[in-house]
């Protein structure tokens, strides 16, 4: 597969993963672009892999995790005034799930990442562990802890019953 074919087939999927991880459309595009730039530099080697998309997805996840660790990445964009050429808001499709996305955003970076990889990307625990460079049991424990936090945030009374 040539690089442009890969981008046409998987580019939007990478942007969606970036959006779910970062909850910011512009940052999601930056993450996808970073992953694709890094993959392009080594494309001959990447396309020879068993699963090139897994490698590019790992680049994107690592880029996201790296930006959350940097102190300079704590920028908060200000609201833009209406500039006369409104773009469709990509988050409108997520309105039904807004409460869940807000709760996901409250999770620590690692927990949010493992939940998204498990339930949004539908990866098994072994794949998550490989992608993040952690043990299988750590991936399971992180998902379990994150889900418990989400349950407690959704129903505070349930968190006290445990």
mmCIF file of C-alpha atoms in Angstrom:
data_model
loop_
_atom_site.group_PDB
_atom_site.id
_atom_site.type_symbol
_atom_site.label_atom_id
_atom_site.label_comp_id
_atom_site.label_asym_id
_atom_site.label_seq_id
_atom_site.Cartn_x
_atom_site.Cartn_y
_atom_site.Cartn_z
ATOM 1 C CA UNK A 1 0.000 0.000 0.000
ATOM 2 C CA UNK A 2 1.298 3.438 -0.898
ATOM 3 C CA UNK A 3 1.317 6.215 1.678
ATOM 4 C CA UNK A 4 -1.387 8.299 -0.038
ATOM 5 C CA UNK A 5 -3.647 5.219 -0.168
ATOM 6 C CA UNK A 6 -3.070 4.656 3.535
ATOM 7 C CA UNK A 7 -3.923 8.281 4.342
ATOM 8 C CA UNK A 8 -7.094 8.102 2.241
ATOM 9 C CA UNK A 9 -8.149 4.865 3.939
ATOM 10 C CA UNK A 10 -7.160 5.615 7.551
ATOM 11 C CA UNK A 11 -6.584 9.371 7.896
ATOM 12 C CA UNK A 12 -10.041 10.218 9.241
ATOM 13 C CA UNK A 13 -9.880 7.270 11.636
ATOM 14 C CA UNK A 14 -6.664 8.735 13.066
ATOM 15 C CA UNK A 15 -8.306 12.150 13.453
ATOM 16 C CA UNK A 16 -11.272 10.537 15.251
ATOM 17 C CA UNK A 17 -8.913 8.709 17.620
ATOM 18 C CA UNK A 18 -7.109 11.994 18.276
ATOM 19 C CA UNK A 19 -10.460 13.694 18.914
ATOM 20 C CA UNK A 20 -11.556 11.051 21.383
ATOM 21 C CA UNK A 21 -8.230 11.205 23.214
ATOM 22 C CA UNK A 22 -7.854 14.977 23.338
ATOM 23 C CA UNK A 23 -11.485 16.191 23.137
ATOM 24 C CA UNK A 24 -10.251 18.975 20.845
ATOM 25 C CA UNK A 25 -10.728 18.853 17.081
ATOM 26 C CA UNK A 26 -7.712 21.034 16.270
ATOM 27 C CA UNK A 27 -5.453 19.065 18.577
ATOM 28 C CA UNK A 28 -6.811 15.838 17.049
ATOM 29 C CA UNK A 29 -5.808 17.026 13.585
ATOM 30 C CA UNK A 30 -2.356 17.950 14.900
ATOM 31 C CA UNK A 31 -1.953 14.502 16.470
ATOM 32 C CA UNK A 32 -3.006 12.766 13.262
ATOM 33 C CA UNK A 33 -0.669 14.959 11.241
ATOM 34 C CA UNK A 34 2.224 14.220 13.603
ATOM 35 C CA UNK A 35 1.570 10.484 13.376
ATOM 36 C CA UNK A 36 1.343 10.595 9.585
ATOM 37 C CA UNK A 37 4.500 12.711 9.251
ATOM 38 C CA UNK A 38 6.462 10.273 11.390
ATOM 39 C CA UNK A 39 5.076 7.302 9.482
ATOM 40 C CA UNK A 40 5.848 8.939 6.124
ATOM 41 C CA UNK A 41 9.523 9.399 7.036
ATOM 42 C CA UNK A 42 9.834 5.630 7.467
ATOM 43 C CA UNK A 43 7.045 4.491 5.155
ATOM 44 C CA UNK A 44 9.007 1.732 3.395
ATOM 45 C CA UNK A 45 9.654 0.093 6.731
ATOM 46 C CA UNK A 46 6.148 0.823 8.089
ATOM 47 C CA UNK A 47 4.259 -0.617 5.123
ATOM 48 C CA UNK A 48 6.315 -3.824 5.352
ATOM 49 C CA UNK A 49 4.957 -4.464 8.859
ATOM 50 C CA UNK A 50 2.179 -6.961 9.541
ATOM 51 C CA UNK A 51 -0.139 -4.171 10.690
ATOM 52 C CA UNK A 52 1.029 -0.709 9.593
ATOM 53 C CA UNK A 53 -2.060 0.931 11.104
ATOM 54 C CA UNK A 54 -1.226 -0.411 14.572
ATOM 55 C CA UNK A 55 2.196 1.234 14.282
ATOM 56 C CA UNK A 56 0.764 4.585 13.151
ATOM 57 C CA UNK A 57 -1.906 4.427 15.858
ATOM 58 C CA UNK A 58 0.857 3.863 18.412
ATOM 59 C CA UNK A 59 2.691 6.943 17.118
ATOM 60 C CA UNK A 60 -0.494 8.979 17.608
ATOM 61 C CA UNK A 61 -1.131 7.659 21.123
ATOM 62 C CA UNK A 62 2.495 8.269 22.114
ATOM 63 C CA UNK A 63 2.311 11.810 20.708
ATOM 64 C CA UNK A 64 -0.829 12.441 22.747
ATOM 65 C CA UNK A 65 0.719 11.041 25.930
ATOM 66 C CA UNK A 66 3.886 13.077 25.363
ATOM 67 C CA UNK A 67 1.930 16.331 25.019
ATOM 68 C CA UNK A 68 0.033 15.672 28.230
ATOM 69 C CA UNK A 69 3.314 15.228 30.108
ATOM 70 C CA UNK A 70 4.827 18.505 28.932
ATOM 71 C CA UNK A 71 4.116 21.490 31.116
ATOM 72 C CA UNK A 72 3.981 23.733 28.052
ATOM 73 C CA UNK A 73 1.011 21.771 26.694
ATOM 74 C CA UNK A 74 -1.337 23.191 29.303
ATOM 75 C CA UNK A 75 -2.506 25.938 26.994
ATOM 76 C CA UNK A 76 -6.165 26.752 27.119
ATOM 77 C CA UNK A 77 -7.495 28.108 23.854
ATOM 78 C CA UNK A 78 -9.745 31.100 24.128
ATOM 79 C CA UNK A 79 -13.129 31.246 22.479
ATOM 80 C CA UNK A 80 -13.040 32.673 18.989
ATOM 81 C CA UNK A 81 -15.504 35.324 17.983
ATOM 82 C CA UNK A 82 -17.695 34.543 15.018
ATOM 83 C CA UNK A 83 -15.376 35.250 12.089
ATOM 84 C CA UNK A 84 -18.041 35.120 9.419
ATOM 85 C CA UNK A 85 -17.289 31.690 7.974
ATOM 86 C CA UNK A 86 -18.602 29.143 10.404
ATOM 87 C CA UNK A 87 -17.350 25.603 10.073
ATOM 88 C CA UNK A 88 -19.552 22.692 10.979
ATOM 89 C CA UNK A 89 -18.930 21.761 14.573
ATOM 90 C CA UNK A 90 -17.580 18.182 14.603
ATOM 91 C CA UNK A 91 -18.735 17.713 18.176
ATOM 92 C CA UNK A 92 -22.408 17.962 17.190
ATOM 93 C CA UNK A 93 -22.314 14.265 16.319
ATOM 94 C CA UNK A 94 -21.262 13.591 19.916
ATOM 95 C CA UNK A 95 -24.137 15.450 21.575
ATOM 96 C CA UNK A 96 -25.823 12.221 22.696
ATOM 97 C CA UNK A 97 -22.633 11.177 24.449
ATOM 98 C CA UNK A 98 -21.632 14.563 25.828
ATOM 99 C CA UNK A 99 -21.967 13.609 29.475
ATOM 100 C CA UNK A 100 -19.773 10.537 28.988
ATOM 101 C CA UNK A 101 -17.124 12.509 27.117
ATOM 102 C CA UNK A 102 -17.068 15.075 29.910
ATOM 103 C CA UNK A 103 -16.631 12.331 32.481
ATOM 104 C CA UNK A 104 -13.892 10.728 30.369
ATOM 105 C CA UNK A 105 -12.079 14.053 30.301
ATOM 106 C CA UNK A 106 -11.907 14.041 34.097
ATOM 107 C CA UNK A 107 -9.955 10.773 34.140
ATOM 108 C CA UNK A 108 -6.173 10.857 34.438
ATOM 109 C CA UNK A 109 -4.429 10.641 31.060
ATOM 110 C CA UNK A 110 -3.380 6.996 31.307
ATOM 111 C CA UNK A 111 -6.816 5.810 32.447
ATOM 112 C CA UNK A 112 -8.587 7.799 29.739
ATOM 113 C CA UNK A 113 -6.183 6.389 27.136
ATOM 114 C CA UNK A 114 -6.726 2.749 28.121
ATOM 115 C CA UNK A 115 -10.523 3.144 28.207
ATOM 116 C CA UNK A 116 -10.515 4.722 24.750
ATOM 117 C CA UNK A 117 -8.200 2.070 23.351
ATOM 118 C CA UNK A 118 -10.337 -0.685 24.887
ATOM 119 C CA UNK A 119 -13.824 0.539 24.063
ATOM 120 C CA UNK A 120 -13.418 3.027 21.213
ATOM 121 C CA UNK A 121 -10.614 1.325 19.295
ATOM 122 C CA UNK A 122 -11.864 -2.126 20.440
ATOM 123 C CA UNK A 123 -8.370 -3.352 21.301
ATOM 124 C CA UNK A 124 -7.913 -6.284 23.632
ATOM 125 C CA UNK A 125 -5.808 -5.965 26.779
ATOM 126 C CA UNK A 126 -2.763 -7.574 25.173
ATOM 127 C CA UNK A 127 -2.834 -5.053 22.312
ATOM 128 C CA UNK A 128 -3.239 -2.162 24.761
ATOM 129 C CA UNK A 129 -0.348 -3.455 26.841
ATOM 130 C CA UNK A 130 1.847 -3.772 23.760
ATOM 131 C CA UNK A 131 0.878 -0.337 22.470
ATOM 132 C CA UNK A 132 1.589 1.392 25.781
ATOM 133 C CA UNK A 133 4.559 -0.744 26.791
ATOM 134 C CA UNK A 134 2.913 -2.007 29.974
ATOM 135 C CA UNK A 135 1.925 -5.410 31.345
ATOM 136 C CA UNK A 136 -1.352 -7.042 30.396
ATOM 137 C CA UNK A 137 -2.425 -6.994 34.034
ATOM 138 C CA UNK A 138 -1.635 -3.268 34.271
ATOM 139 C CA UNK A 139 -3.851 -2.592 31.257
ATOM 140 C CA UNK A 140 -6.696 -4.580 32.862
ATOM 141 C CA UNK A 141 -6.254 -2.846 36.208
ATOM 142 C CA UNK A 142 -6.155 0.588 34.587
ATOM 143 C CA UNK A 143 -9.373 -0.067 32.660
ATOM 144 C CA UNK A 144 -11.051 -1.427 35.784
ATOM 145 C CA UNK A 145 -9.998 1.575 37.869
ATOM 146 C CA UNK A 146 -11.127 3.998 35.147
ATOM 147 C CA UNK A 147 -14.526 2.329 34.846
ATOM 148 C CA UNK A 148 -14.970 2.445 38.617
ATOM 149 C CA UNK A 149 -14.173 6.172 38.543
ATOM 150 C CA UNK A 150 -16.679 6.711 35.725
ATOM 151 C CA UNK A 151 -19.358 4.775 37.615
ATOM 152 C CA UNK A 152 -18.729 6.827 40.746
ATOM 153 C CA UNK A 153 -18.891 10.080 38.758
ATOM 154 C CA UNK A 154 -22.105 8.984 37.058
ATOM 155 C CA UNK A 155 -23.772 7.810 40.258
ATOM 156 C CA UNK A 156 -21.997 9.173 43.355
ATOM 157 C CA UNK A 157 -24.170 7.028 45.622
ATOM 158 C CA UNK A 158 -22.858 3.878 43.909
ATOM 159 C CA UNK A 159 -19.255 4.902 44.599
ATOM 160 C CA UNK A 160 -20.037 5.008 48.344
ATOM 161 C CA UNK A 161 -21.676 1.586 48.343
ATOM 162 C CA UNK A 162 -18.494 -0.223 47.446
#
